[in-house]
Short mmCIF file of C-alpha atoms in Angstrom, two decimals:
data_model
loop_
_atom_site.label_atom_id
_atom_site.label_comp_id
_atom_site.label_asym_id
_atom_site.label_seq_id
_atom_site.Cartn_x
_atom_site.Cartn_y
_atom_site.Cartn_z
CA UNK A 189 44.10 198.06 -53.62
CA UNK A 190 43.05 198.90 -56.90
CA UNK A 191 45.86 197.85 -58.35
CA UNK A 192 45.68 194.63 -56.59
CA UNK A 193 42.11 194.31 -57.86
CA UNK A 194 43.39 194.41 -61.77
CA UNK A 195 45.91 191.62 -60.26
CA UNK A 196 43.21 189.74 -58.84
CA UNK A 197 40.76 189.59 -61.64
CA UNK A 198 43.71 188.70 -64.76
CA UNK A 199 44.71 185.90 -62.29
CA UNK A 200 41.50 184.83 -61.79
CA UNK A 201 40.60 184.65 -65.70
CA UNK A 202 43.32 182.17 -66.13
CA UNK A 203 42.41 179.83 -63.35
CA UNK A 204 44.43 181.04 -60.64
CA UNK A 205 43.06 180.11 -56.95
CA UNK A 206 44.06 182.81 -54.10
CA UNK A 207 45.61 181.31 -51.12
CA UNK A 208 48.01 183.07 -48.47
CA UNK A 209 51.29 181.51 -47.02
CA UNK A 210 53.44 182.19 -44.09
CA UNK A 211 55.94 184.33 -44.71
CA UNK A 212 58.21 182.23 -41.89
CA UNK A 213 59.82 179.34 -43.45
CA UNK A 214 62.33 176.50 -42.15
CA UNK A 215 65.57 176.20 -42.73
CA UNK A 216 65.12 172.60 -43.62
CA UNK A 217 62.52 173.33 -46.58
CA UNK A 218 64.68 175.44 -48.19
CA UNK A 219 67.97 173.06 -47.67
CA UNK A 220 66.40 170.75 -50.03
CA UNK A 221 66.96 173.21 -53.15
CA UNK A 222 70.25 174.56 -52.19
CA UNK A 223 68.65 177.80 -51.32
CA UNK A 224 69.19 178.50 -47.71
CA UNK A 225 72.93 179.32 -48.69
CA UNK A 226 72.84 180.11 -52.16
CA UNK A 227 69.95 183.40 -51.32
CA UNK A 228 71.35 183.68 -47.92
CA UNK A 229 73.04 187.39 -48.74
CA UNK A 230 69.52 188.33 -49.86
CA UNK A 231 67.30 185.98 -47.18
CA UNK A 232 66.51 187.63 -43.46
CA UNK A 233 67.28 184.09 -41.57
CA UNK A 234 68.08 183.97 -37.77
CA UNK A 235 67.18 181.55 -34.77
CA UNK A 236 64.04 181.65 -32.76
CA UNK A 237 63.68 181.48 -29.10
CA UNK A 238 63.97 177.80 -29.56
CA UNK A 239 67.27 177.97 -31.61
CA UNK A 240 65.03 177.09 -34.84
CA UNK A 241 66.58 178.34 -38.00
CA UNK A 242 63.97 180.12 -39.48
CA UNK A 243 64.21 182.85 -42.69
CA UNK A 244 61.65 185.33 -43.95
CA UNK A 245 60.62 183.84 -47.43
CA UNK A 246 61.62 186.13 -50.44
CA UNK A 247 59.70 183.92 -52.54
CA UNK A 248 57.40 180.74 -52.74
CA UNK A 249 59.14 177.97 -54.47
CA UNK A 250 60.00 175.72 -52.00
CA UNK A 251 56.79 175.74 -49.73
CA UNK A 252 54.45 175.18 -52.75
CA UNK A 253 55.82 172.46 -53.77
CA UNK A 254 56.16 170.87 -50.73
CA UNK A 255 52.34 171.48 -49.91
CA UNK A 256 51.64 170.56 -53.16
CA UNK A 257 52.83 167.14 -52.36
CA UNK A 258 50.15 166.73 -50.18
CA UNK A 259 47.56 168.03 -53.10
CA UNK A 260 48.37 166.09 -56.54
CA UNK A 261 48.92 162.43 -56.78
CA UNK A 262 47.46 162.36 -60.09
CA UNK A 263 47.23 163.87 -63.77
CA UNK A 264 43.78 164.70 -63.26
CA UNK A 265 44.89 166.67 -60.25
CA UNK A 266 46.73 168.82 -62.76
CA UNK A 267 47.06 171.61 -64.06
CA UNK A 268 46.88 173.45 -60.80
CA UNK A 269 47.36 177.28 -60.72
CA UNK A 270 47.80 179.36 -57.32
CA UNK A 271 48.68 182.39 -56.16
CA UNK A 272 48.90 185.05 -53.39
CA UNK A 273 49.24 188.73 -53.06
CA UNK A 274 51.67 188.72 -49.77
CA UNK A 275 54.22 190.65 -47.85
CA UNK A 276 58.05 189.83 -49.00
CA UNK A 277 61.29 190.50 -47.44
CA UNK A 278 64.64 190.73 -49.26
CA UNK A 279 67.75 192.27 -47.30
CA UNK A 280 68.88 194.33 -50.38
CA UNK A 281 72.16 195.95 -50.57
CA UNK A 282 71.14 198.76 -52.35
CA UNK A 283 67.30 199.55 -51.18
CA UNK A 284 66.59 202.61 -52.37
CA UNK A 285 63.96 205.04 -54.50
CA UNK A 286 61.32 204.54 -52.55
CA UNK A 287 58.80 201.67 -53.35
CA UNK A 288 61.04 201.17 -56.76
CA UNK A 289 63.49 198.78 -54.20
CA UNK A 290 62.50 198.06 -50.46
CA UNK A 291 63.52 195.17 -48.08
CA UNK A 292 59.67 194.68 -47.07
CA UNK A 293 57.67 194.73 -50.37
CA UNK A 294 54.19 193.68 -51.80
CA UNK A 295 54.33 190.63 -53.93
CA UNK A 296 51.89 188.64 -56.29
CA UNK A 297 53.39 185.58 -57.26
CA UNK A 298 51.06 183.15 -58.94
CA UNK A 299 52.92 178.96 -59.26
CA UNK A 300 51.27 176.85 -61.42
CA UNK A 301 51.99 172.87 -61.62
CA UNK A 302 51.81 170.93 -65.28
CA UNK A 303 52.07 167.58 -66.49
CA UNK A 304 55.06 168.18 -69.53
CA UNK A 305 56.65 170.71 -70.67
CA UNK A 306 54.22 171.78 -73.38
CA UNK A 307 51.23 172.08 -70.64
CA UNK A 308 53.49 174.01 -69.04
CA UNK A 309 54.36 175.98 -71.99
CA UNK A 310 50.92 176.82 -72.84
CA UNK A 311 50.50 178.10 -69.71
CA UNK A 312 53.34 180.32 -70.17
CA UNK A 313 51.64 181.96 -72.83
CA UNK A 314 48.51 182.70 -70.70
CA UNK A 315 50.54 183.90 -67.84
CA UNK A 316 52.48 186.57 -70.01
CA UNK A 317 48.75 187.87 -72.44
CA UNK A 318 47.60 188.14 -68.60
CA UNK A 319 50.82 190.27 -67.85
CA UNK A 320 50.28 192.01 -70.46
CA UNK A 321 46.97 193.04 -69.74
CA UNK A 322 47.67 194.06 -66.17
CA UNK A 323 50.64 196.87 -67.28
CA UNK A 324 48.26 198.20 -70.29
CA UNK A 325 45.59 198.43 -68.00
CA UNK A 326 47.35 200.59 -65.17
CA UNK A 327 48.33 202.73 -68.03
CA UNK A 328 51.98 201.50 -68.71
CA UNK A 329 53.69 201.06 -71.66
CA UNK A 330 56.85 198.31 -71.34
CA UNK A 331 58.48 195.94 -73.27
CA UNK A 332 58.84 191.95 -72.66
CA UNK A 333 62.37 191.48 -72.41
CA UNK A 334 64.21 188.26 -72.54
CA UNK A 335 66.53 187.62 -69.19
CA UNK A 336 68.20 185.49 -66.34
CA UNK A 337 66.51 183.14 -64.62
CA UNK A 338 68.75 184.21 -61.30
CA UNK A 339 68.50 181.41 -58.65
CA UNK A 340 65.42 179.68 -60.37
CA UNK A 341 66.17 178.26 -63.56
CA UNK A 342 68.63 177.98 -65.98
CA UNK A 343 66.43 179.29 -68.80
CA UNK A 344 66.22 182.38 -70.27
CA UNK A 345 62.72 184.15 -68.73
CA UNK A 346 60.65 187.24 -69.28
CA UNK A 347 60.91 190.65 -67.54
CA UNK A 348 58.27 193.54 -67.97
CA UNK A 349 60.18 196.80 -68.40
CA UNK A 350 58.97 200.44 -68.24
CA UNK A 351 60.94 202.73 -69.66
CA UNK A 352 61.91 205.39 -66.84
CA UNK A 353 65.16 207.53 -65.75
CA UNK A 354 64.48 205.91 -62.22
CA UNK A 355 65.22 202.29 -63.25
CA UNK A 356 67.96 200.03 -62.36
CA UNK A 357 68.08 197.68 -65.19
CA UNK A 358 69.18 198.46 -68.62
CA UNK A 359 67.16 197.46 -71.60
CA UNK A 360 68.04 196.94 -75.00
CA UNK A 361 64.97 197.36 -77.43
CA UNK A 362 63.56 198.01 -80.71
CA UNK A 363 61.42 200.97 -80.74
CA UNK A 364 59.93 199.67 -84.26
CA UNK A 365 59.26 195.55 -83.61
CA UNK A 366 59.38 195.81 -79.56
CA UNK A 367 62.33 193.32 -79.81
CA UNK A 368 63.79 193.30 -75.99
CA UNK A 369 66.85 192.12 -73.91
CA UNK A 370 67.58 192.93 -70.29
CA UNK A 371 71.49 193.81 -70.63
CA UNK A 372 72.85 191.50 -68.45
CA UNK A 373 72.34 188.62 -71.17
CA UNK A 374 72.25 190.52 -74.31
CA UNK A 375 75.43 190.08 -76.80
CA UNK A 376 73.77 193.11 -78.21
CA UNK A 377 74.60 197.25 -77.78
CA UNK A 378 72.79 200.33 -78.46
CA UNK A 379 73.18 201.03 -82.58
CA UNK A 380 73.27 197.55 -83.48
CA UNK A 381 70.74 196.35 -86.25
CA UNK A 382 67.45 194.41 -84.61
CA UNK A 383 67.74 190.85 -84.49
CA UNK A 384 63.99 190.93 -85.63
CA UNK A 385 63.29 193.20 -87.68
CA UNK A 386 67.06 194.79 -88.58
CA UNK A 387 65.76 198.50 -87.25
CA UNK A 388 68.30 200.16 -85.09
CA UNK A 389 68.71 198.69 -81.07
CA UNK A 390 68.46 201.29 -78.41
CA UNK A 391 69.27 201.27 -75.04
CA UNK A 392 67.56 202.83 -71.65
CA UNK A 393 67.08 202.55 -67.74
CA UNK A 394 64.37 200.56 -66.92
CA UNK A 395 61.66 199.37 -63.98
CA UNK A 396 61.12 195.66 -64.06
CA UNK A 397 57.22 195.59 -62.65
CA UNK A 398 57.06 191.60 -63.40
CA UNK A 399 58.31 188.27 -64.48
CA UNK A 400 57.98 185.15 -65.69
CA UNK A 401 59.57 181.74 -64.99
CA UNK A 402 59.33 178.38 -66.89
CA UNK A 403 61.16 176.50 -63.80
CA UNK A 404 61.00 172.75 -65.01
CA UNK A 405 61.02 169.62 -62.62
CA UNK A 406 64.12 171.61 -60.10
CA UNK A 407 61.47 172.10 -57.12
CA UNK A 408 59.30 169.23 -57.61
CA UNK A 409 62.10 167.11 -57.91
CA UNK A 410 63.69 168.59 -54.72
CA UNK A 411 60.68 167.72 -52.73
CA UNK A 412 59.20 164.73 -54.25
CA UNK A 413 56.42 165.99 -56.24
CA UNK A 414 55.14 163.21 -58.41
CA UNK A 415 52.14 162.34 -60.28
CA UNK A 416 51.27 158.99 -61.38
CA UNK A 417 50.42 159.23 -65.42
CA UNK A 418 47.21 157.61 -67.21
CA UNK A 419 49.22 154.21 -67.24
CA UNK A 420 50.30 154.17 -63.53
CA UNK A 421 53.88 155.70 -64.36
CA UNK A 422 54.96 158.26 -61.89
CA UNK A 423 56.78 161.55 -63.63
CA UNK A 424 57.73 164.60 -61.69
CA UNK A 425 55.59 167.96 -62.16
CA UNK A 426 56.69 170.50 -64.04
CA UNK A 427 56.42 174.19 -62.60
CA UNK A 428 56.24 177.84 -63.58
CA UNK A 429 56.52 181.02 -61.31
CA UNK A 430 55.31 184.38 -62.04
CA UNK A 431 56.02 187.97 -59.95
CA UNK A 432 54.42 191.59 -60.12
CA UNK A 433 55.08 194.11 -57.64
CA UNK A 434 52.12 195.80 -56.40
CA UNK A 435 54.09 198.62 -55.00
CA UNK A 436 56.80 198.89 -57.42
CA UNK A 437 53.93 198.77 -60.05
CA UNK A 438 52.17 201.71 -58.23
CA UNK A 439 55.97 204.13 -57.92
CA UNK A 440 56.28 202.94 -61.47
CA UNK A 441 53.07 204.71 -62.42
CA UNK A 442 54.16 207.88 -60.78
CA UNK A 443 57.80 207.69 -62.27
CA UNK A 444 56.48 207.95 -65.76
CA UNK A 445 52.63 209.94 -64.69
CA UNK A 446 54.12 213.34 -63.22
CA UNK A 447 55.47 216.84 -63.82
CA UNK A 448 57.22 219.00 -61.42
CA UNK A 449 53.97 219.69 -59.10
CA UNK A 450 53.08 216.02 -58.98
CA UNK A 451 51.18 213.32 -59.95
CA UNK A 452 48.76 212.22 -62.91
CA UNK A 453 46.79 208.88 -61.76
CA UNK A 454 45.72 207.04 -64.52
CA UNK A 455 41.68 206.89 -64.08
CA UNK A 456 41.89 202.83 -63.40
CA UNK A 457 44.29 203.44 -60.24
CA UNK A 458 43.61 206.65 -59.11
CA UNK A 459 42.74 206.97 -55.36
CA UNK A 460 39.98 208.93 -55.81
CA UNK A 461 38.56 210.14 -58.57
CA UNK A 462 37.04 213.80 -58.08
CA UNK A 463 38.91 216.13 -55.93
CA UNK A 464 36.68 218.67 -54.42
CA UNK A 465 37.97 222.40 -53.53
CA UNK A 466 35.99 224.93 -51.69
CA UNK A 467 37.11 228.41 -52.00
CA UNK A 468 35.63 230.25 -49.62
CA UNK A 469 35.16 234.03 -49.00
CA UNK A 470 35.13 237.24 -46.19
CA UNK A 471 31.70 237.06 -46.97
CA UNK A 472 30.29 235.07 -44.77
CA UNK A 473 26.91 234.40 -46.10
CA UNK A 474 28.33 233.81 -50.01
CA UNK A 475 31.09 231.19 -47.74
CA UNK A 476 27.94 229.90 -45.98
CA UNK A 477 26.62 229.34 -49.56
CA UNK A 478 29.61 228.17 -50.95
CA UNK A 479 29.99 225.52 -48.20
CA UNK A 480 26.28 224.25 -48.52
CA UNK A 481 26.10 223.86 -52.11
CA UNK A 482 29.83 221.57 -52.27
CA UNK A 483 28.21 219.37 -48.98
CA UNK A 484 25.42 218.54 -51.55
CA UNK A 485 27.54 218.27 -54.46
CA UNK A 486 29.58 215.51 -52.43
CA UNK A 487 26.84 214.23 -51.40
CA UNK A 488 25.60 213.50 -54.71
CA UNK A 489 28.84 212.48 -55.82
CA UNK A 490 28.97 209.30 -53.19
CA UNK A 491 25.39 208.58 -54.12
CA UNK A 492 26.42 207.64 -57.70
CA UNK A 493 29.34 205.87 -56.70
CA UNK A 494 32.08 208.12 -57.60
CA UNK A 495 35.23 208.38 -54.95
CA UNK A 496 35.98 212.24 -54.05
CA UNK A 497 38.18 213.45 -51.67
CA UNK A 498 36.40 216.94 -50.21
CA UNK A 499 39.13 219.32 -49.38
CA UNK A 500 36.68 221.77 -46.94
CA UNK A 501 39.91 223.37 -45.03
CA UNK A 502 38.88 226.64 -43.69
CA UNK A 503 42.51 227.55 -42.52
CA UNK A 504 44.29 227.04 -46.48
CA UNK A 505 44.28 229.49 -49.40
CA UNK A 506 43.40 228.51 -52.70
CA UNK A 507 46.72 228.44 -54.23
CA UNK A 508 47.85 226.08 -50.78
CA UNK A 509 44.54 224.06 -52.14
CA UNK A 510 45.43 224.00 -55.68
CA UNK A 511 48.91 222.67 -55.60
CA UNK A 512 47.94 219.93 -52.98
CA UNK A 513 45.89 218.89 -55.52
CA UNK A 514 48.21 219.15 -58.46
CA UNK A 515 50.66 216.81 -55.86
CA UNK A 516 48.14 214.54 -55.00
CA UNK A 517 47.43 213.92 -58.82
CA UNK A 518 43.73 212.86 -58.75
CA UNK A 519 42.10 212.91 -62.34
CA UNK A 520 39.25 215.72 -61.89
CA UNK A 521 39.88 218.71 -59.84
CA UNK A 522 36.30 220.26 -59.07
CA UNK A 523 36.27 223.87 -57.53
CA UNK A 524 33.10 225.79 -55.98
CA UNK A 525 33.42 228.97 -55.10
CA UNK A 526 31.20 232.32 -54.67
CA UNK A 527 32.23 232.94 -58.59
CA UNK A 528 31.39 230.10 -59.41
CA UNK A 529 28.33 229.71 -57.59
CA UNK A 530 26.50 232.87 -58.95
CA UNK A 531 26.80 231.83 -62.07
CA UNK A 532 25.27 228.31 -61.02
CA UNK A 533 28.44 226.59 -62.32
CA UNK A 534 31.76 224.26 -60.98
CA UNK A 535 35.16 224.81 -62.20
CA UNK A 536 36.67 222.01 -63.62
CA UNK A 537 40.25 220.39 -64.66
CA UNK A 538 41.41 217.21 -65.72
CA UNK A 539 44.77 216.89 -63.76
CA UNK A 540 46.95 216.44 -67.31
CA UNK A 541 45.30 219.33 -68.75
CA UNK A 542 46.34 223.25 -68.68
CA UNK A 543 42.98 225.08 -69.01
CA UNK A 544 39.65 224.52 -66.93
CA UNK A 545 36.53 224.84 -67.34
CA UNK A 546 33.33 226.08 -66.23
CA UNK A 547 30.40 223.76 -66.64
CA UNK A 548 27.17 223.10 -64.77
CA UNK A 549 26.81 220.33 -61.96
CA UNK A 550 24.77 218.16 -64.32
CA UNK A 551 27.20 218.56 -67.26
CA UNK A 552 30.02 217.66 -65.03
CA UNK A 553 28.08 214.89 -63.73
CA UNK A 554 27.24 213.56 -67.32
CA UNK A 555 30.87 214.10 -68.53
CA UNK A 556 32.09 212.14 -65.76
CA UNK A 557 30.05 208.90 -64.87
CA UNK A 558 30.35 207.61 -68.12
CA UNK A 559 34.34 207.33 -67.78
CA UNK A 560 33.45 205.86 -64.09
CA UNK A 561 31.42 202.92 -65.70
CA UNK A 562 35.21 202.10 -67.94
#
């Protein structure tokens, strides 16, 4: 959710309007583009109890621009930018690693509608500084890499690749300019000299977490979608699509945010940002203590808005408690314990650092709402 929320709010800054479609989708709707057979060994179709042909909808071309058809007539109805954070199926051949490559996925794909080719263009631009802003901000570094526009266009579009041992694409880049090409349409191989900036080409694996398409008049012209011009004339609208992964964003994080006992969350994402330990004792009136003071320590936590998960397990040892936490991966590990709470103190870690440290309640407090309010 909180990576949807980053979603949300970059879409929203450009314009985009949040709708939600059927994932269901006639046969007929998507015979008009040639798609029903040319995605059929990726597209879930089948018959109804009605003998209906009906698919699940791996993407929203088709039935935006058919309602769309029903929504501009005119260039003043235009531009028009939508989009939808929605459930996708896709009957890959090779689903694997997790949320990296599933058949049922999380999808945001955002279609926006233009008069020419340069509105459309322009658009393009605010789509990918949007993109951009969206990876940096759930901690990501990737490169924009030029690649194939697949079953949508016959263009060259953009793919957002993270670097990581887990990918399935290849990427050739320039460490130096940030010069990128997915391999499957790059005349270029690992040692070459930059096309950009003549510094050495390298190749990796990579994670595509997004793209871009600039898709033309294909779909509007498939269905119809016309606008009549300031003089009366009518022209076809020109469209652009543009895909994240929600889920593949989030394994992404973890692919390239870990060590071998688990996870770091980047603050932004992180499910919760305090994890609270209590280590408690034999003695049962310094675990009665213990026990009291983290219940108001929690307590005050909520009250100022901060997200903890309170680990209060009687039947778990510390070092069961402390590598939970270290596999969970939340940013601040808090411990009380009777040590700590003679000497009127928490223990503290920041999940990417070694050493902790012993601080008071309100110096943890001040050290920590202030990153909160980023």
């Amino acid at each position: 959710e909180k990576v949807n929320r980053i979603i949300r709010e970059e879409m929203n800054a450009i314009g985009g309007q949040e709708i939600l479609l059927s994932a269901f989708q006639p046969k007929e709707r998507w015979q008009k583009t040639g798609r029903w057979e040319s995605m059929k060994d990726i597209m879930y179709q089948f018959h109804d109890h009605s003998a209906r042909d009906l698919g699940l909808a791996a993407t929203h071309e088709e039935a935006l621009a058919e309602i769309a058809t029903q929504t501009i007539f005119s260039y003043k109805d235009l531009p028009l930018f939508v989009y939808q954070i929605q459930t996708k199926f896709r009957d890959e051949p090779r689903a694997k690693s997790g949320l990296i490559r599933g058949r049922e996925f999380l999808m945001k794909d955002l279609y926006s509608f233009h008069r020419d080719e340069q509105d459309l263009g322009a658009f393009y631009e605010k789509a990918d500084a949007a993109y951009r802003n969206i990876f940096s901000r759930c901690g990501l570094s990737f490169y924009v890499t030029e690649a194939s526009g697949g079953t949508f266009t016959k263009e060259f579009t953009h793919e957002y690749q993270v670097l990581a041992d887990a990918g399935e694409d290849w990427t050739l880049y320039c460490a130096a300019c940030g010069y990128a090409q997915n391999k499957e349409v790059s005349s270029l191989a690992a040692g070459d000299p930059c096309p950009k900036c003549k510094k050495k080409i390298q190749m990796a694996r990579s994670i595509e977490v997004g793209n871009i398409f600039k898709l033309g008049t294909k779909f509007s012209e498939a269905f119809g979608l016309l606008y009549a011009n300031e003089f009366g004339i009518k022209k076809p609208v020109w469209m652009g699509s543009y895909g994240i992964g929600p889920g593949r964003l989030m394994g992404t994080i973890v692919e390239v945010s870990h060590d071998a006992k688990g996870v770091f969350w980047p603050d932004v994402v992180a499910p919760f940002s305090v994890h609270l330990l209590i280590i408690k004792t034999k003695d049962e009136k310094a675990a009665r203590g213990v026990e009291k003071a983290a219940d108001a320590l929690y307590q005050t936590l909520l009250a100022k808005g901060v997200e903890v998960l309170y680990d209060d397990r009687a039947d778990k040892t510390a070092g069961e408690k402390f590598a939970d936490s270290d596999l969970i991966g939340i940013p601040w590990r808090v411990v009380l314990s009777a040590n700590t709470l003679s000497k009127k103190c928490v223990e503290v870690k920041r999940r990417n650092e070694k050493e902790a440290r012993i601080m008071t309640q309100k110096e943890f407090l001040a050290h920590i709402l202030p990153r909160k309010a980023k």
